[in-house]
JSON list of C-alpha atoms in Angstrom, two decimals:
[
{"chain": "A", "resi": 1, "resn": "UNK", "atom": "CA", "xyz": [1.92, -4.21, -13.09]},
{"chain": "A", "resi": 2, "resn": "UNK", "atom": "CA", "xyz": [4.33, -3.61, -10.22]},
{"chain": "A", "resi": 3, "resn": "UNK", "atom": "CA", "xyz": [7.15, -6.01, -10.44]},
{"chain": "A", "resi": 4, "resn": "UNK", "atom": "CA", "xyz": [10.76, -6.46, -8.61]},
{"chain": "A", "resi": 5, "resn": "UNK", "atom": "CA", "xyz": [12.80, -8.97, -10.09]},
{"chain": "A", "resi": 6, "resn": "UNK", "atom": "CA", "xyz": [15.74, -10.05, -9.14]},
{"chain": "A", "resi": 7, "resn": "UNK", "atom": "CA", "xyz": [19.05, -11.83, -10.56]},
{"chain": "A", "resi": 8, "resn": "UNK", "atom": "CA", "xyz": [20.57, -14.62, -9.73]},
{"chain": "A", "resi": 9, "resn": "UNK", "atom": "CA", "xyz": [17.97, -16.66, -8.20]},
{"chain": "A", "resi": 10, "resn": "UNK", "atom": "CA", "xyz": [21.05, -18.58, -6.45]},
{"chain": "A", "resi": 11, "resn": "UNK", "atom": "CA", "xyz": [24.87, -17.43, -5.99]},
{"chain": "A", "resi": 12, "resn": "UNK", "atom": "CA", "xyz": [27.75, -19.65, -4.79]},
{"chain": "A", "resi": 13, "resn": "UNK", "atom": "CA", "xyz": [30.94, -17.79, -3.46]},
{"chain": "A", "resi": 14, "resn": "UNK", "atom": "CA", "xyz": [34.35, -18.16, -1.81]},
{"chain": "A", "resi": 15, "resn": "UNK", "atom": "CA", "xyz": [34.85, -16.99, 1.44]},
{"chain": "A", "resi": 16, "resn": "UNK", "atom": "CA", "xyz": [36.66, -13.07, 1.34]},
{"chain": "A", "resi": 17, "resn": "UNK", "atom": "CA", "xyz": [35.69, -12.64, -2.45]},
{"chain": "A", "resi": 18, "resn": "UNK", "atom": "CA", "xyz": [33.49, -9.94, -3.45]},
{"chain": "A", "resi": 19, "resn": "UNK", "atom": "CA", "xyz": [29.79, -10.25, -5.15]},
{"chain": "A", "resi": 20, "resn": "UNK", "atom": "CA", "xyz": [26.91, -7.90, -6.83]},
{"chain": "A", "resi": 21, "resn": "UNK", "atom": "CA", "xyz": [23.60, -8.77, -6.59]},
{"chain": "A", "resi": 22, "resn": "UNK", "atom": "CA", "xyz": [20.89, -7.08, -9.41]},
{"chain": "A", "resi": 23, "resn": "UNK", "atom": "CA", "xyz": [17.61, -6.20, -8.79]},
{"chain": "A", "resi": 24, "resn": "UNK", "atom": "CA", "xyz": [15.73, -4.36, -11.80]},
{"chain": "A", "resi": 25, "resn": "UNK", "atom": "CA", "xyz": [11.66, -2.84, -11.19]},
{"chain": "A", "resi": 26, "resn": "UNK", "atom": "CA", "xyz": [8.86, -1.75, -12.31]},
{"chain": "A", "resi": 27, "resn": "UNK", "atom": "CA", "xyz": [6.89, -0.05, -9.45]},
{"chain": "A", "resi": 28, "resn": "UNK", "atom": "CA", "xyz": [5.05, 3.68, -10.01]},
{"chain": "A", "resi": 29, "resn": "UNK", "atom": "CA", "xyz": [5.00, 6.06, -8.46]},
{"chain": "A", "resi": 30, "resn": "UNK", "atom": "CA", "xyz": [8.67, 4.89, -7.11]},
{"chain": "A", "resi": 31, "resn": "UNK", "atom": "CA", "xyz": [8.87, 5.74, -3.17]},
{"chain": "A", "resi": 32, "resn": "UNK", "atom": "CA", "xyz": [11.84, 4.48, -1.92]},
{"chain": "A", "resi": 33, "resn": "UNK", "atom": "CA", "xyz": [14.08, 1.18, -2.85]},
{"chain": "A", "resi": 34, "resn": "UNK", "atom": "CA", "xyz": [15.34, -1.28, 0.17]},
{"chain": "A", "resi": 35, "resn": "UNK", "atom": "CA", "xyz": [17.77, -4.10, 0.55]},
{"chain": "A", "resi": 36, "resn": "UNK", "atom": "CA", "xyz": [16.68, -6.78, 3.35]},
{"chain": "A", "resi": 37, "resn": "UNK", "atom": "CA", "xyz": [19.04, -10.09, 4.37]},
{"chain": "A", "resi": 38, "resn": "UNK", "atom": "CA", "xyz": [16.92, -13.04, 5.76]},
{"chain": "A", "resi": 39, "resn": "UNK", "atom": "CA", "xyz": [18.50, -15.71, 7.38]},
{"chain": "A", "resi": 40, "resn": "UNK", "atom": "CA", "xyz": [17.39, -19.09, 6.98]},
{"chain": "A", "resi": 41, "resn": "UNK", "atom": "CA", "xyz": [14.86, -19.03, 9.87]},
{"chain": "A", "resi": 42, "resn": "UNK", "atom": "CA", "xyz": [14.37, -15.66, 10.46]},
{"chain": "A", "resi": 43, "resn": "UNK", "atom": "CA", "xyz": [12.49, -11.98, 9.46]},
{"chain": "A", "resi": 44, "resn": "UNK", "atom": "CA", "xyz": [13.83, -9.82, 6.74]},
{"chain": "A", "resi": 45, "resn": "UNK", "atom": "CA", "xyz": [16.34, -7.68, 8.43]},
{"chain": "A", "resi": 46, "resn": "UNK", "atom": "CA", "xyz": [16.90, -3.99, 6.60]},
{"chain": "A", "resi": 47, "resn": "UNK", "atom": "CA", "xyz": [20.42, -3.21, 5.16]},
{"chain": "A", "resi": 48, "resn": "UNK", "atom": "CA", "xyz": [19.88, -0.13, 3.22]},
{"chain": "A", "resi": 49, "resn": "UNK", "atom": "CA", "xyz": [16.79, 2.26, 2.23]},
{"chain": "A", "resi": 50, "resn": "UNK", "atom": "CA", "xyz": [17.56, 4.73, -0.18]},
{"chain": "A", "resi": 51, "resn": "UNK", "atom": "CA", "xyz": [15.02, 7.15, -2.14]},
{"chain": "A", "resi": 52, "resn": "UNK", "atom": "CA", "xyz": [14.83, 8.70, -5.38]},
{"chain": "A", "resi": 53, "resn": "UNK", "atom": "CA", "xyz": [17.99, 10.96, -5.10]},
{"chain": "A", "resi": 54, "resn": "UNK", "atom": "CA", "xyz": [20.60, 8.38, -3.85]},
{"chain": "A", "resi": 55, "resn": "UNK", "atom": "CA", "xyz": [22.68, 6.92, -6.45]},
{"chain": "A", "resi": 56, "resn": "UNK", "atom": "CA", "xyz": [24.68, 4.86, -3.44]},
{"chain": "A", "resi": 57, "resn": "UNK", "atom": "CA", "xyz": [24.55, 3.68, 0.25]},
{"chain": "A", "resi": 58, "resn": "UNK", "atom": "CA", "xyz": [26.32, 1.77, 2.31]},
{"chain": "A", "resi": 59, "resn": "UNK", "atom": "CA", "xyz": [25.99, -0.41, 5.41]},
{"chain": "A", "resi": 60, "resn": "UNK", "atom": "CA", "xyz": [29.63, -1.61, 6.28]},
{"chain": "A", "resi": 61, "resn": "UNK", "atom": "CA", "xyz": [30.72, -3.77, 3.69]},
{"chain": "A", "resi": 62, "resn": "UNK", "atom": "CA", "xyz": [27.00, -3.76, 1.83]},
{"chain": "A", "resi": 63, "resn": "UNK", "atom": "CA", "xyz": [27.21, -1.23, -0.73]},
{"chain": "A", "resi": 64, "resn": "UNK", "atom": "CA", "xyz": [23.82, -0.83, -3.09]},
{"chain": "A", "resi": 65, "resn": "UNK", "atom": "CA", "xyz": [23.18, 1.43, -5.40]},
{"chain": "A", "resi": 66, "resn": "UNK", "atom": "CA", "xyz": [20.56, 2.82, -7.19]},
{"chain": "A", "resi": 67, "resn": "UNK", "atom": "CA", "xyz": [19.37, 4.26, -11.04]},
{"chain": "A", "resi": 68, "resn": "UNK", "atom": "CA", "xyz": [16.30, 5.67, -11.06]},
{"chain": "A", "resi": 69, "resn": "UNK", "atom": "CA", "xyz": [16.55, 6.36, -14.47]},
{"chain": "A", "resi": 70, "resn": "UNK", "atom": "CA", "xyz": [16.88, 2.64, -15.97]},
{"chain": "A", "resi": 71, "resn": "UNK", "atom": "CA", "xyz": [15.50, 1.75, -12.62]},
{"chain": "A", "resi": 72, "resn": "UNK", "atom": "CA", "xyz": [18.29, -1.07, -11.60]},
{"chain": "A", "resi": 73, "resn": "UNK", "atom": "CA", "xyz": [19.18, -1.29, -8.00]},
{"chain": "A", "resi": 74, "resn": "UNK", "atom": "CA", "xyz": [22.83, -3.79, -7.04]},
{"chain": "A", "resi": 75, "resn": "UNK", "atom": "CA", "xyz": [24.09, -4.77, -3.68]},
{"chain": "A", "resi": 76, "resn": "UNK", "atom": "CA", "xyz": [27.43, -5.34, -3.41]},
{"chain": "A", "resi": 77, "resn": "UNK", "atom": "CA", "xyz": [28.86, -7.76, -1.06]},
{"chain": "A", "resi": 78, "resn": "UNK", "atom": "CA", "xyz": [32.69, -7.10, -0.18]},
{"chain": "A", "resi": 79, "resn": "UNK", "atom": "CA", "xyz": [35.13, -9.30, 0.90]},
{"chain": "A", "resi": 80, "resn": "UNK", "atom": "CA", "xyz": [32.01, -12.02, 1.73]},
{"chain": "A", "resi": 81, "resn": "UNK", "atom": "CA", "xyz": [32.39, -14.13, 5.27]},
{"chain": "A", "resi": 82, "resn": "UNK", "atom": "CA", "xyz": [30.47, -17.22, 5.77]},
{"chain": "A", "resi": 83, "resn": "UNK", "atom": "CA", "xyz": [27.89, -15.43, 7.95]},
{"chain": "A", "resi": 84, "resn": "UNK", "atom": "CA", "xyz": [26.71, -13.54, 4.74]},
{"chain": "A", "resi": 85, "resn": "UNK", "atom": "CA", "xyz": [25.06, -16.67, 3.71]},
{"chain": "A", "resi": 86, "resn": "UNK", "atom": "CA", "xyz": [21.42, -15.60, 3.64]},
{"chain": "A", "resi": 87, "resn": "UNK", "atom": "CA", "xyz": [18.82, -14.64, 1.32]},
{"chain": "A", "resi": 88, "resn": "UNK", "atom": "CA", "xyz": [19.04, -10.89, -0.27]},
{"chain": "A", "resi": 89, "resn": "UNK", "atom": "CA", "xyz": [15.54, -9.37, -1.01]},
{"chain": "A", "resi": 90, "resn": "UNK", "atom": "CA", "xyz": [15.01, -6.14, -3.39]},
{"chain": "A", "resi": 91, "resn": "UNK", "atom": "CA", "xyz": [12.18, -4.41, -1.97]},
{"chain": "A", "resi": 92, "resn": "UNK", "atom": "CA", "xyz": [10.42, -1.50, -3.86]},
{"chain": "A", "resi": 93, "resn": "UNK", "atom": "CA", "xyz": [8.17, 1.16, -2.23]},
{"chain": "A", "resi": 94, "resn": "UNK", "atom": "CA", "xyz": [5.11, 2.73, -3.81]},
{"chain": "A", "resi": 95, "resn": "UNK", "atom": "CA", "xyz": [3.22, 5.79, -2.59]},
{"chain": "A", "resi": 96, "resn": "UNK", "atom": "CA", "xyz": [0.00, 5.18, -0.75]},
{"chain": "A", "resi": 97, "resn": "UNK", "atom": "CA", "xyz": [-1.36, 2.58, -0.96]},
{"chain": "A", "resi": 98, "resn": "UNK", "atom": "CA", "xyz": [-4.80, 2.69, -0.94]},
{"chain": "A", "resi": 99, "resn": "UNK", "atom": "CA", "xyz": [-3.87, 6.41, 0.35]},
{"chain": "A", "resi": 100, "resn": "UNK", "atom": "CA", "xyz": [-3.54, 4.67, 3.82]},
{"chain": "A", "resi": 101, "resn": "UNK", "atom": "CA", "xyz": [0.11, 3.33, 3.78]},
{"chain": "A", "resi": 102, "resn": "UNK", "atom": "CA", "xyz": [3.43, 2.95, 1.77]},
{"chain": "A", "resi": 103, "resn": "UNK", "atom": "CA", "xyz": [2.88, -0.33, -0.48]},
{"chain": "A", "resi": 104, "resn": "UNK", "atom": "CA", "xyz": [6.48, -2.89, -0.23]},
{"chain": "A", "resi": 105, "resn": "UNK", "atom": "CA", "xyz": [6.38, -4.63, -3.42]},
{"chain": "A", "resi": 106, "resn": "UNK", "atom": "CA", "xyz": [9.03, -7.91, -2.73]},
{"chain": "A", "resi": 107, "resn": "UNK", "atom": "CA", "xyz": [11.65, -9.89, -5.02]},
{"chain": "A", "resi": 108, "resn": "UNK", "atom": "CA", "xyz": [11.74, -13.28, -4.47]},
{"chain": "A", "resi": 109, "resn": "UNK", "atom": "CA", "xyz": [15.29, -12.79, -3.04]},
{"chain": "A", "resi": 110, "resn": "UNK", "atom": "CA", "xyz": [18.83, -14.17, -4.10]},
{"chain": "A", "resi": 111, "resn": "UNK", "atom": "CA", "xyz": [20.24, -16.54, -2.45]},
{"chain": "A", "resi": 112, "resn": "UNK", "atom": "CA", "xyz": [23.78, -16.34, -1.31]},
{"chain": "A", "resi": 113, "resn": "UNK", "atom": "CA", "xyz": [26.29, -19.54, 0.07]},
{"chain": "A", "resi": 114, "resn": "UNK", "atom": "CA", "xyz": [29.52, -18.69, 1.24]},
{"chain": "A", "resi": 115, "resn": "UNK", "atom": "CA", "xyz": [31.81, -21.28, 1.47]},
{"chain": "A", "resi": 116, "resn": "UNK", "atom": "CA", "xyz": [34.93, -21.75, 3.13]},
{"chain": "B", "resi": 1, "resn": "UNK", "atom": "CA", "xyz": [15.80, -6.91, 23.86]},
{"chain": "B", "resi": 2, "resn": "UNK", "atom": "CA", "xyz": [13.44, -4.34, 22.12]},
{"chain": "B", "resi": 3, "resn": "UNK", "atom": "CA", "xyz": [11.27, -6.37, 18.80]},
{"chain": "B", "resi": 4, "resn": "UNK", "atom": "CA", "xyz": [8.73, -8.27, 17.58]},
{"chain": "B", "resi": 5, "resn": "UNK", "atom": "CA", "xyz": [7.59, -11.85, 19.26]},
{"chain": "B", "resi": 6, "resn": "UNK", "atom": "CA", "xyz": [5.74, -14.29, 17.11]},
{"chain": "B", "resi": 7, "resn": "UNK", "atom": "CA", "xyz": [3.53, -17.33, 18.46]},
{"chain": "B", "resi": 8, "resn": "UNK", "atom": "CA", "xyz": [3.75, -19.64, 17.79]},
{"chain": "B", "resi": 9, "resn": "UNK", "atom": "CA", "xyz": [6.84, -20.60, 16.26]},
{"chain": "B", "resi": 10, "resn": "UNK", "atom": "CA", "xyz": [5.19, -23.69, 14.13]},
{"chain": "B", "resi": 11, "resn": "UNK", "atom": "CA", "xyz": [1.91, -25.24, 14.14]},
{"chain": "B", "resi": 12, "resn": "UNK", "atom": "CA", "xyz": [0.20, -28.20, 12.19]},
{"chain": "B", "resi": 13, "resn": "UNK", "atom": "CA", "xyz": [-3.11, -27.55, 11.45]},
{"chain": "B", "resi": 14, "resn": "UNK", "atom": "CA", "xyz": [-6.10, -29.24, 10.20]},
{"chain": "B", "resi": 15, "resn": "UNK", "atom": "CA", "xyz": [-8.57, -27.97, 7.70]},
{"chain": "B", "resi": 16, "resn": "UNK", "atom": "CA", "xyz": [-11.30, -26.14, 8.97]},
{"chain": "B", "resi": 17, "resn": "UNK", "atom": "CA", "xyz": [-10.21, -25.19, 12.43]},
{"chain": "B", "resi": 18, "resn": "UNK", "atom": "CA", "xyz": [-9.65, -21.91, 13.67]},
{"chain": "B", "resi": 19, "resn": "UNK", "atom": "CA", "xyz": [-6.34, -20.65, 14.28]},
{"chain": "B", "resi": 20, "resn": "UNK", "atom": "CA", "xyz": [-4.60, -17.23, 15.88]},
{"chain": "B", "resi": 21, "resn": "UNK", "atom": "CA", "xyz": [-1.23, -16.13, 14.69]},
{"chain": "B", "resi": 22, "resn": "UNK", "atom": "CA", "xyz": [-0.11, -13.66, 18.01]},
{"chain": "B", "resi": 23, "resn": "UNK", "atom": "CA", "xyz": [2.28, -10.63, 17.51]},
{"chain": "B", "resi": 24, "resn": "UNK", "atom": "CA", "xyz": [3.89, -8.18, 20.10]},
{"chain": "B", "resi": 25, "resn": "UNK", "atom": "CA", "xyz": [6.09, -5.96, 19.73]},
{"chain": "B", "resi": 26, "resn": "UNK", "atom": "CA", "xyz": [7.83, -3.22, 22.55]},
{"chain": "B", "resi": 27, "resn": "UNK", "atom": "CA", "xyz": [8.94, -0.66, 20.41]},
{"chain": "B", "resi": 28, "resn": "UNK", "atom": "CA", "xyz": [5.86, 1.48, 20.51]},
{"chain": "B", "resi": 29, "resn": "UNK", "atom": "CA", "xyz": [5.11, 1.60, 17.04]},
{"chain": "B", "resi": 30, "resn": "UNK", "atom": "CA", "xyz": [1.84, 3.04, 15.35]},
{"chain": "B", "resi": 31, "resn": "UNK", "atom": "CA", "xyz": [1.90, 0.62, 11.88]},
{"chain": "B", "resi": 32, "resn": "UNK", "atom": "CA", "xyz": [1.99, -3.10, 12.21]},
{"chain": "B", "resi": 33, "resn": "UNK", "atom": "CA", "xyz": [1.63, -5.73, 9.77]},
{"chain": "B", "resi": 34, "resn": "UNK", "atom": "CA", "xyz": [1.35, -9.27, 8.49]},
{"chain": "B", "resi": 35, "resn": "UNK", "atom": "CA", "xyz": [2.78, -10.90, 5.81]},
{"chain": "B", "resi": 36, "resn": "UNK", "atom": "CA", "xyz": [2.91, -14.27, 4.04]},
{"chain": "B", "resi": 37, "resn": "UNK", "atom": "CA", "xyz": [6.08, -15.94, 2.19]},
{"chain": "B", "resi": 38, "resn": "UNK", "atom": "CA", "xyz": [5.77, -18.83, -0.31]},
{"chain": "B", "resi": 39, "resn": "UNK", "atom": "CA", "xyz": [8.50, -20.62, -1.77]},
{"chain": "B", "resi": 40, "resn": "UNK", "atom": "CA", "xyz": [9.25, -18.65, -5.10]},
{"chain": "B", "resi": 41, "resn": "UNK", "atom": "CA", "xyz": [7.10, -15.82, -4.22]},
{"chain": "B", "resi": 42, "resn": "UNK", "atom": "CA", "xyz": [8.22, -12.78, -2.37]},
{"chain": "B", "resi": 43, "resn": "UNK", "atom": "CA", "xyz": [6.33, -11.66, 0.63]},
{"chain": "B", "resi": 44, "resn": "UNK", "atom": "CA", "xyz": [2.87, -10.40, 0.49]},
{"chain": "B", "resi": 45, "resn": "UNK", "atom": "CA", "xyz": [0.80, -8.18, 2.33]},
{"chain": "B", "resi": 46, "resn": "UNK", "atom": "CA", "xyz": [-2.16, -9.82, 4.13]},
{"chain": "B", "resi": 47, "resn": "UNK", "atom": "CA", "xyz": [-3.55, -6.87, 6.52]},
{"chain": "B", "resi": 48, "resn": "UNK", "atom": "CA", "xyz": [-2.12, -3.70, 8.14]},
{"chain": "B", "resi": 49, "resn": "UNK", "atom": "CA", "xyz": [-2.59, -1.18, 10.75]},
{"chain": "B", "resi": 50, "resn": "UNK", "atom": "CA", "xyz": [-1.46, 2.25, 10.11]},
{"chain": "B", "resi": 51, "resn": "UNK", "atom": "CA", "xyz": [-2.34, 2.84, 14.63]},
{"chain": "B", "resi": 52, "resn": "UNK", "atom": "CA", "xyz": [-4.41, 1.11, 17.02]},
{"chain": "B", "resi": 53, "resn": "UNK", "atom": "CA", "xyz": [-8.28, 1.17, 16.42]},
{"chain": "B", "resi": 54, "resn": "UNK", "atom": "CA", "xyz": [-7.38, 1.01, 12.71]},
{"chain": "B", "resi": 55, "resn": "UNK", "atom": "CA", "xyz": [-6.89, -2.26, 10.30]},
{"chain": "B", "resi": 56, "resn": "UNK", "atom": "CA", "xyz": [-6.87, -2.50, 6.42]},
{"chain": "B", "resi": 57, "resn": "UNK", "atom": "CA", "xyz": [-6.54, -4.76, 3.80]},
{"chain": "B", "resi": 58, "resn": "UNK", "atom": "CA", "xyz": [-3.55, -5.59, 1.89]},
{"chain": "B", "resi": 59, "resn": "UNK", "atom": "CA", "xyz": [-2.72, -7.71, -0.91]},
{"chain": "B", "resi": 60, "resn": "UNK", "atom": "CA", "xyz": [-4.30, -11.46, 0.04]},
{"chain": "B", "resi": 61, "resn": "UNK", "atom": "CA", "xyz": [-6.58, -10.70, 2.79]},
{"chain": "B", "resi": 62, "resn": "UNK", "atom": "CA", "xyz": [-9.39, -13.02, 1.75]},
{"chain": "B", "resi": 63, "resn": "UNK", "atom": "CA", "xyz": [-9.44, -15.91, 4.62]},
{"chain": "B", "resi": 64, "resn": "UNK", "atom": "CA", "xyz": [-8.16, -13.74, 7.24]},
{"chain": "B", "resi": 65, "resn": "UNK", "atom": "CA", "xyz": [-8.97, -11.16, 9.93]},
{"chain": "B", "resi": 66, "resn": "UNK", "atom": "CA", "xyz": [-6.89, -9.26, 12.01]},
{"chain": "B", "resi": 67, "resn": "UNK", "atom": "CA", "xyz": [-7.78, -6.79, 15.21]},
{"chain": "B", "resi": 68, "resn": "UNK", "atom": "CA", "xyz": [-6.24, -3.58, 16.92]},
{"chain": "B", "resi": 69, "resn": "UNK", "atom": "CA", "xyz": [-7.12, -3.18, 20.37]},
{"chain": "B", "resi": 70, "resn": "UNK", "atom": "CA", "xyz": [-3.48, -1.80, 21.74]},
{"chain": "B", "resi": 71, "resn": "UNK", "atom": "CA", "xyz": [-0.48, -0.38, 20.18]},
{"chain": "B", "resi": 72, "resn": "UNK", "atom": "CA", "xyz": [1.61, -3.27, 21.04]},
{"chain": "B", "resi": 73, "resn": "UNK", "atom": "CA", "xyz": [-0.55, -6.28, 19.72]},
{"chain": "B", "resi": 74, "resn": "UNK", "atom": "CA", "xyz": [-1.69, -7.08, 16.10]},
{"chain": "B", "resi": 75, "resn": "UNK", "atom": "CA", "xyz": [-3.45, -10.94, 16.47]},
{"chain": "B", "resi": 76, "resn": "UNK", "atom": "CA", "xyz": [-3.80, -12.65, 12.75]},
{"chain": "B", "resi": 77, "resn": "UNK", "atom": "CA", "xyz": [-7.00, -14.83, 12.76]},
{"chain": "B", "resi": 78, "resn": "UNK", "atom": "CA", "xyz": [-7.72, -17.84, 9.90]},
{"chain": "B", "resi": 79, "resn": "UNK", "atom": "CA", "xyz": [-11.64, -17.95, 10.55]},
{"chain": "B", "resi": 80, "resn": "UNK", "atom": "CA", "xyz": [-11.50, -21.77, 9.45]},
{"chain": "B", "resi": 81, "resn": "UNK", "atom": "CA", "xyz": [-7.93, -22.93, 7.47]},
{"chain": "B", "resi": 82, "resn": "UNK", "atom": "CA", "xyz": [-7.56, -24.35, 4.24]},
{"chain": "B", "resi": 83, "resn": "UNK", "atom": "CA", "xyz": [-4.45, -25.70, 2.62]},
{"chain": "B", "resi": 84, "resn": "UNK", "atom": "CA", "xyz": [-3.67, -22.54, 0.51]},
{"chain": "B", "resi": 85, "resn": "UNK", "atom": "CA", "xyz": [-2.83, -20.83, 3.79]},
{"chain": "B", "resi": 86, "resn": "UNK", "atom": "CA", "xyz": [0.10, -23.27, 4.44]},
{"chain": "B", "resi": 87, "resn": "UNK", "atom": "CA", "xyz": [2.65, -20.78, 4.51]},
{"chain": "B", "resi": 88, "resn": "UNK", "atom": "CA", "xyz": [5.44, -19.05, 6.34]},
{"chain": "B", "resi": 89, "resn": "UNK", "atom": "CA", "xyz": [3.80, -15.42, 8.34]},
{"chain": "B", "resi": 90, "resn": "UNK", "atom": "CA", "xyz": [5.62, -12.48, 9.24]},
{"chain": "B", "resi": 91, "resn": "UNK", "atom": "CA", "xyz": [4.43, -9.79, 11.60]},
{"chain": "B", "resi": 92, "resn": "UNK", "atom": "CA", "xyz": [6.52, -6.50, 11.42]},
{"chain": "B", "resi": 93, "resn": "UNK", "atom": "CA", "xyz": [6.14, -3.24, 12.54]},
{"chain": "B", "resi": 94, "resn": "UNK", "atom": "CA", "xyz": [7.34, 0.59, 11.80]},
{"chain": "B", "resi": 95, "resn": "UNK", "atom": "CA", "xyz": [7.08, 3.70, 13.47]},
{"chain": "B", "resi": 96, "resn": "UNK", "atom": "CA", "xyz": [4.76, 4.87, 11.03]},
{"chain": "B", "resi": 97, "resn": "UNK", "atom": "CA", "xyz": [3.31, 3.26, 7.71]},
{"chain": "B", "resi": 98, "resn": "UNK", "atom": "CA", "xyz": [4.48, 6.09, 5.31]},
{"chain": "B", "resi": 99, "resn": "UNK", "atom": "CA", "xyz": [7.60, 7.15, 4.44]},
{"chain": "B", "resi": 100, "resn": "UNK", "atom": "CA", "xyz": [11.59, 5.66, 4.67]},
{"chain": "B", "resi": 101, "resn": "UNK", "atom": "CA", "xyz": [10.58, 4.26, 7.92]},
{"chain": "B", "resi": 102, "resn": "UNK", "atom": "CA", "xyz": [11.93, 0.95, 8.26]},
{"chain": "B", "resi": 103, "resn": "UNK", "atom": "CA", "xyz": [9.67, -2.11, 9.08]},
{"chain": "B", "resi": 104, "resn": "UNK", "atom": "CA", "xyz": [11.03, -4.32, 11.40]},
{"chain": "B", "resi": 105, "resn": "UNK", "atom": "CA", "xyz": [10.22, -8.07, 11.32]},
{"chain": "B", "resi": 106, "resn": "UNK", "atom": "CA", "xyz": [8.88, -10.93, 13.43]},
{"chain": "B", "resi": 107, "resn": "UNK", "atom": "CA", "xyz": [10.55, -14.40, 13.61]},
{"chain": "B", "resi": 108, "resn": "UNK", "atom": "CA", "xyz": [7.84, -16.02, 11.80]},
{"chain": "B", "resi": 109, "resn": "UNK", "atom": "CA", "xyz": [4.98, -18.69, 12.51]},
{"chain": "B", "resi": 110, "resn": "UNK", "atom": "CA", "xyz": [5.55, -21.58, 9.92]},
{"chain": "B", "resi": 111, "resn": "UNK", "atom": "CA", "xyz": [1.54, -23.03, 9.33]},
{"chain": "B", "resi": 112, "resn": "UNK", "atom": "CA", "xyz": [1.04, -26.22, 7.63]},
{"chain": "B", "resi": 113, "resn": "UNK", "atom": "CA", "xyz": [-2.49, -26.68, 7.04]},
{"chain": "B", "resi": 114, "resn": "UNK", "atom": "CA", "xyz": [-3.76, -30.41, 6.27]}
]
């Protein structure tokens, strides 16, 4: 069965420290893995998509990385501001599905405070 | 500003009436799609359209039926609610539905269904 899980469920931080997220899946045949932030309120909003061959991307100070081998994805967070408070989901793409489209298979998210 | 609009924003429904989730977006995208997000479950695919003309079924379609007539509209119809289908909804879109192309969300329609 296709399955992204994801760890913590919840994360509590100071403000300007840094943080790694884990997100560990079961999805075949693997497509590409993604890193969305939602906002309380708001659509997913993509930080990173990153295929078979990357081992790392980043978006500013959002690093993730990937192993396809022991397929385990982290985001790392650096030096965390309050307006990273938000909800981090691992998102895993399989091939086709239904040979129409790419299937998104969703983690139930982490969710990140910041506090001053 | 180029994206996706969602109407509406909330709506309390009762059982058994018929309801339309709308969705535009300007970006000129071929794939659209809706989703659904549940407390403790991560979002799931209702129904998508890889271009206009053309719909399909995704994960939990039962309940609902959606329609293609343009490029820049994907309407989400619940034929007659039910309480299951309280739920946060998503519409998103991509350039194309295969691929690293990145979907790009909605705002979201928060349903409550009584």
């Amino acid at each position: 069965k296709n399955q992204v899980e994801q760890s913590p469920q919840s994360l509590i931080i100071l403000e300007g420290k840094n943080c790694t997220l884990q997100c560990n899946y079961t999805v075949s045949p693997f497509s590409n893995l993604r890193w969305y932030k939602q906002d309380t309120g708001r659509g997913p909003v993509s930080l990173t998509i990153m295929t078979f061959s990357e081992n790392t991307k980043s978006n500013g100070r959002y690093t993730a990385t990937l192993d396809a081998d022991t397929k385990q994805s982290s985001l790392h967070i650096t030096a965390s501001q309050l307006s990273d408070s938000a909800s981090y989901i691992c998102v895993v793409s399989a091939n086709s599905y239904g040979g129409a489209t790419n299937k998104l298979i969703f983690g139930t998210g982490t969710l990140l405070a910041v506090q001053p | 500003i180029a994206g996706i609009t969602q109407a509406p924003t909330s709506q309390i429904l009762a059982a058994g009436r018929r309801m339309t989730l709308r969705c535009t977006q300007d970006m000129r995208h071929n794939a659209m799609y809706w989703y659904r997000q549940d407390l403790g479950l991560g979002l799931r695919l209702i129904h998508y359209s890889n271009t206009a003309g053309t719909t399909g079924k995704g994960e939990v379609p039962d309940g609902y039926s959606v329609s293609r007539a343009n490029t820049d509209d994907f309407p989400l119809t619940l034929a007659s609610a039910v309480p299951s289908q309280t739920s946060v909804y998503f519409c998103a879109s991509s350039e194309f539905g295969t691929g690293l192309h990145e979907q790009f969300f909605g705002p979201g329609t928060r349903l409550t269904v009584l």
